[in-house]
């Protein structure tokens, strides 16, 4: 059974940093592209970024609003995905989900974690 | 303002059929695969349709997807009260080099 367990969320002040983790199990993690998707309270889904598998170069893509401030990485030896978030802003307040990517072009989000809430407020 | 446009809400009676549209452009829907997600209240989204019209295992055939040009459609037949949820379309945008989602459609089963 595929399981994705996010952790690391919490309340931080604007300008501070936070690192989220996503522990994966039930599938061959190193072969799978992974993404982060967030959802602000009462709002829709917003893609944050993705990291491809190492066998295709572990390329990373980011959404424009987070580029330069967020960093996605993966540790295949620990089956874990990370999201380092620096210089956080109030508009980064959201539930953050990690997802597995699949489909013919790798664009669909097949499995989702339960999410971890990040609140940026003074 | 989402790159993909969905109606904010749709409604239908139990047992009936409903369709949810998702409108995009040549840089996203027209040249990439579309997926659909269901988000029940208070839960994480779940994949319903991928590659325009494929269903993951465990998704009933009451759910279907189609695509034509720059638009995609999710169809749900035999509506049940348990289908009340928010539905999102998603795809890749080649111009933005980013994944994009629609703004979401709230389904009410009257």
Short mmCIF file of C-alpha atoms in Angstrom, two decimals:
data_model
loop_
_atom_site.label_atom_id
_atom_site.label_comp_id
_atom_site.label_asym_id
_atom_site.label_seq_id
_atom_site.Cartn_x
_atom_site.Cartn_y
_atom_site.Cartn_z
CA UNK A 1 0.00 0.00 0.00
CA UNK A 2 1.37 3.40 -1.01
CA UNK A 3 1.78 5.75 1.93
CA UNK A 4 2.99 9.35 1.97
CA UNK A 5 3.44 10.98 5.36
CA UNK A 6 4.21 14.69 5.49
CA UNK A 7 5.68 16.32 8.56
CA UNK A 8 7.36 19.54 9.60
CA UNK A 9 4.49 22.00 9.35
CA UNK A 10 3.73 24.57 12.02
CA UNK A 11 3.43 28.24 12.88
CA UNK A 12 6.28 30.52 11.85
CA UNK A 13 6.83 34.26 11.60
CA UNK A 14 7.14 35.99 8.23
CA UNK A 15 10.72 35.80 6.97
CA UNK A 16 11.49 32.57 8.81
CA UNK A 17 12.31 29.17 7.31
CA UNK A 18 10.76 25.72 7.56
CA UNK A 19 11.61 22.30 6.13
CA UNK A 20 8.89 19.82 5.28
CA UNK A 21 9.49 16.11 4.89
CA UNK A 22 7.47 13.43 3.12
CA UNK A 23 8.21 9.83 4.10
CA UNK A 24 7.21 7.41 1.35
CA UNK A 25 6.54 3.68 1.49
CA UNK A 26 4.82 0.96 -0.50
CA UNK A 27 6.51 1.69 -3.83
CA UNK A 28 9.96 2.01 -5.39
CA UNK A 29 10.63 5.61 -4.39
CA UNK A 30 13.77 6.16 -6.47
CA UNK A 31 11.88 5.45 -9.72
CA UNK A 32 9.08 7.94 -9.11
CA UNK A 33 8.78 11.66 -9.85
CA UNK A 34 7.48 13.56 -6.82
CA UNK A 35 5.69 16.85 -6.37
CA UNK A 36 4.56 19.29 -3.72
CA UNK A 37 1.08 20.80 -4.05
CA UNK A 38 -0.37 23.32 -1.61
CA UNK A 39 -3.84 24.56 -0.75
CA UNK A 40 -4.44 27.84 1.05
CA UNK A 41 -7.38 27.85 3.49
CA UNK A 42 -10.64 27.79 1.55
CA UNK A 43 -8.81 27.98 -1.79
CA UNK A 44 -7.96 25.66 -4.67
CA UNK A 45 -4.92 23.53 -5.43
CA UNK A 46 -1.63 25.18 -6.33
CA UNK A 47 1.37 23.26 -7.65
CA UNK A 48 4.61 24.14 -5.86
CA UNK A 49 7.17 22.09 -7.76
CA UNK A 50 8.42 18.66 -8.71
CA UNK A 51 11.58 16.60 -8.75
CA UNK A 52 12.11 13.89 -11.31
CA UNK A 53 13.82 10.58 -10.60
CA UNK A 54 17.60 10.31 -10.71
CA UNK A 55 17.56 8.08 -13.79
CA UNK A 56 16.33 11.09 -15.78
CA UNK A 57 18.58 13.57 -14.05
CA UNK A 58 16.52 14.48 -10.98
CA UNK A 59 15.48 17.67 -12.74
CA UNK A 60 13.58 20.12 -10.57
CA UNK A 61 10.86 22.55 -11.68
CA UNK A 62 9.24 25.23 -9.53
CA UNK A 63 6.11 27.33 -9.72
CA UNK A 64 6.84 30.99 -10.33
CA UNK A 65 5.60 32.22 -6.90
CA UNK A 66 8.12 30.03 -5.01
CA UNK A 67 11.10 30.04 -7.35
CA UNK A 68 14.18 31.30 -5.56
CA UNK A 69 12.64 30.85 -2.12
CA UNK A 70 11.78 27.14 -1.98
CA UNK A 71 14.02 24.14 -2.66
CA UNK A 72 12.87 20.61 -3.39
CA UNK A 73 15.18 17.66 -2.79
CA UNK A 74 14.99 13.93 -2.32
CA UNK A 75 16.96 11.30 -0.42
CA UNK A 76 16.35 8.01 -2.18
CA UNK A 77 18.27 6.12 0.53
CA UNK A 78 15.66 7.30 3.05
CA UNK A 79 12.64 7.24 0.71
CA UNK A 80 12.03 10.84 1.68
CA UNK A 81 11.08 14.01 -0.20
CA UNK A 82 11.88 17.44 1.22
CA UNK A 83 10.69 21.02 0.77
CA UNK A 84 12.95 23.71 2.20
CA UNK A 85 11.01 26.97 2.47
CA UNK A 86 12.95 30.17 3.15
CA UNK A 87 11.82 33.77 3.63
CA UNK A 88 8.26 32.65 4.21
CA UNK A 89 5.42 35.07 3.53
CA UNK A 90 1.88 35.17 4.87
CA UNK A 91 0.64 34.07 1.44
CA UNK A 92 2.57 30.80 1.85
CA UNK A 93 0.06 29.75 4.52
CA UNK A 94 -1.45 26.50 3.26
CA UNK A 95 -1.74 22.78 3.65
CA UNK A 96 1.20 21.23 1.82
CA UNK A 97 0.73 17.85 0.15
CA UNK A 98 3.38 15.61 -1.36
CA UNK A 99 2.27 13.58 -4.34
CA UNK A 100 3.60 10.88 -6.62
CA UNK A 101 3.57 11.68 -10.31
CA UNK A 102 2.54 9.29 -13.04
CA UNK A 103 0.77 8.91 -16.34
CA UNK A 104 2.24 8.97 -19.83
CA UNK A 105 3.91 12.35 -19.39
CA UNK A 106 4.37 12.23 -15.63
CA UNK A 107 1.98 15.11 -15.07
CA UNK A 108 -0.79 13.45 -13.06
CA UNK A 109 -0.70 13.25 -9.27
CA UNK A 110 -1.51 9.66 -8.41
CA UNK A 111 -1.07 9.38 -4.67
CA UNK A 112 -1.39 12.15 -2.08
CA UNK A 113 -0.29 12.42 1.50
CA UNK A 114 -2.63 13.71 4.21
CA UNK A 115 -0.95 17.11 4.15
CA UNK A 116 0.83 19.26 6.71
CA UNK A 117 -0.35 22.75 7.65
CA UNK A 118 2.06 25.67 7.41
CA UNK A 119 0.90 28.92 8.98
CA UNK A 120 2.93 32.07 8.41
CA UNK A 121 1.82 34.80 10.77
CA UNK A 122 3.21 37.29 13.24
CA UNK B 1 -6.93 33.61 -11.50
CA UNK B 2 -6.34 29.99 -12.55
CA UNK B 3 -4.78 29.05 -15.88
CA UNK B 4 -7.52 26.45 -16.34
CA UNK B 5 -11.14 27.60 -16.08
CA UNK B 6 -13.82 25.53 -14.36
CA UNK B 7 -17.36 26.48 -13.36
CA UNK B 8 -17.44 27.32 -9.63
CA UNK B 9 -20.35 25.00 -8.97
CA UNK B 10 -22.64 22.42 -10.54
CA UNK B 11 -25.58 20.52 -9.13
CA UNK B 12 -27.83 17.63 -10.06
CA UNK B 13 -30.21 15.17 -8.45
CA UNK B 14 -29.23 11.72 -7.21
CA UNK B 15 -29.08 9.20 -10.01
CA UNK B 16 -28.62 11.86 -12.66
CA UNK B 17 -25.55 12.72 -14.73
CA UNK B 18 -23.38 15.81 -14.47
CA UNK B 19 -20.47 17.15 -16.50
CA UNK B 20 -17.73 19.51 -15.35
CA UNK B 21 -15.80 21.47 -17.94
CA UNK B 22 -12.19 22.58 -17.87
CA UNK B 23 -11.04 25.16 -20.39
CA UNK B 24 -7.44 25.91 -21.21
CA UNK B 25 -5.23 26.80 -24.14
CA UNK B 26 -2.80 25.43 -26.72
CA UNK B 27 0.06 25.53 -24.21
CA UNK B 28 -1.69 23.26 -21.72
CA UNK B 29 -4.76 21.12 -22.42
CA UNK B 30 -4.41 21.04 -26.19
CA UNK B 31 -0.95 19.49 -26.09
CA UNK B 32 -0.73 17.70 -22.75
CA UNK B 33 -2.61 15.07 -20.79
CA UNK B 34 -5.40 16.07 -18.44
CA UNK B 35 -6.14 14.61 -15.02
CA UNK B 36 -9.07 15.04 -12.64
CA UNK B 37 -9.18 14.99 -8.83
CA UNK B 38 -11.91 14.65 -6.24
CA UNK B 39 -11.56 16.32 -2.86
CA UNK B 40 -14.11 15.32 -0.28
CA UNK B 41 -14.61 17.78 2.60
CA UNK B 42 -11.67 17.80 4.98
CA UNK B 43 -9.63 15.24 3.05
CA UNK B 44 -6.72 15.16 0.61
CA UNK B 45 -7.48 15.14 -3.12
CA UNK B 46 -7.78 11.79 -4.89
CA UNK B 47 -6.98 11.00 -8.51
CA UNK B 48 -10.08 10.12 -10.56
CA UNK B 49 -8.86 10.34 -14.16
CA UNK B 50 -5.42 10.55 -15.75
CA UNK B 51 -4.14 10.62 -19.34
CA UNK B 52 -7.42 12.35 -20.34
CA UNK B 53 -9.65 9.31 -19.89
CA UNK B 54 -7.99 6.54 -17.86
CA UNK B 55 -9.27 5.50 -14.45
CA UNK B 56 -6.92 4.29 -11.69
CA UNK B 57 -7.85 0.95 -10.19
CA UNK B 58 -10.69 1.28 -7.74
CA UNK B 59 -12.35 4.24 -9.46
CA UNK B 60 -15.83 3.21 -10.65
CA UNK B 61 -16.75 3.57 -14.30
CA UNK B 62 -19.39 6.15 -13.29
CA UNK B 63 -16.50 8.58 -13.67
CA UNK B 64 -15.23 9.36 -17.17
CA UNK B 65 -12.97 11.88 -18.82
CA UNK B 66 -12.69 13.30 -22.30
CA UNK B 67 -10.70 15.96 -24.10
CA UNK B 68 -11.19 17.94 -27.26
CA UNK B 69 -8.79 20.66 -28.31
CA UNK B 70 -8.30 23.13 -25.50
CA UNK B 71 -11.10 21.76 -23.30
CA UNK B 72 -11.64 18.71 -21.14
CA UNK B 73 -14.71 17.30 -19.45
CA UNK B 74 -15.33 15.12 -16.42
CA UNK B 75 -18.56 13.14 -16.48
CA UNK B 76 -20.21 11.53 -13.48
CA UNK B 77 -23.25 9.28 -13.93
CA UNK B 78 -25.54 7.73 -11.34
CA UNK B 79 -24.87 10.58 -8.91
CA UNK B 80 -24.73 9.70 -5.23
CA UNK B 81 -24.74 11.97 -2.20
CA UNK B 82 -21.25 10.70 -1.48
CA UNK B 83 -20.07 12.36 -4.71
CA UNK B 84 -20.53 15.80 -3.15
CA UNK B 85 -17.03 17.22 -3.29
CA UNK B 86 -14.75 19.69 -5.02
CA UNK B 87 -13.40 18.56 -8.38
CA UNK B 88 -10.21 19.86 -9.98
CA UNK B 89 -8.70 19.43 -13.43
CA UNK B 90 -4.96 19.56 -13.93
CA UNK B 91 -2.36 19.37 -16.65
CA UNK B 92 1.11 20.57 -17.62
CA UNK B 93 1.61 23.96 -19.20
CA UNK B 94 4.45 23.85 -21.70
CA UNK B 95 4.84 27.65 -21.85
CA UNK B 96 5.01 28.05 -18.09
CA UNK B 97 6.98 24.80 -17.59
CA UNK B 98 4.68 24.22 -14.67
CA UNK B 99 1.79 22.04 -13.60
CA UNK B 100 -1.50 23.91 -13.47
CA UNK B 101 -4.88 23.26 -11.89
CA UNK B 102 -8.34 24.61 -12.48
CA UNK B 103 -9.96 26.68 -9.77
CA UNK B 104 -12.17 23.79 -8.73
CA UNK B 105 -15.86 22.98 -9.08
CA UNK B 106 -18.10 22.28 -6.12
CA UNK B 107 -20.59 19.51 -6.87
CA UNK B 108 -23.86 19.48 -4.99
CA UNK B 109 -26.11 16.43 -5.22
CA UNK B 110 -29.53 17.80 -4.45
#
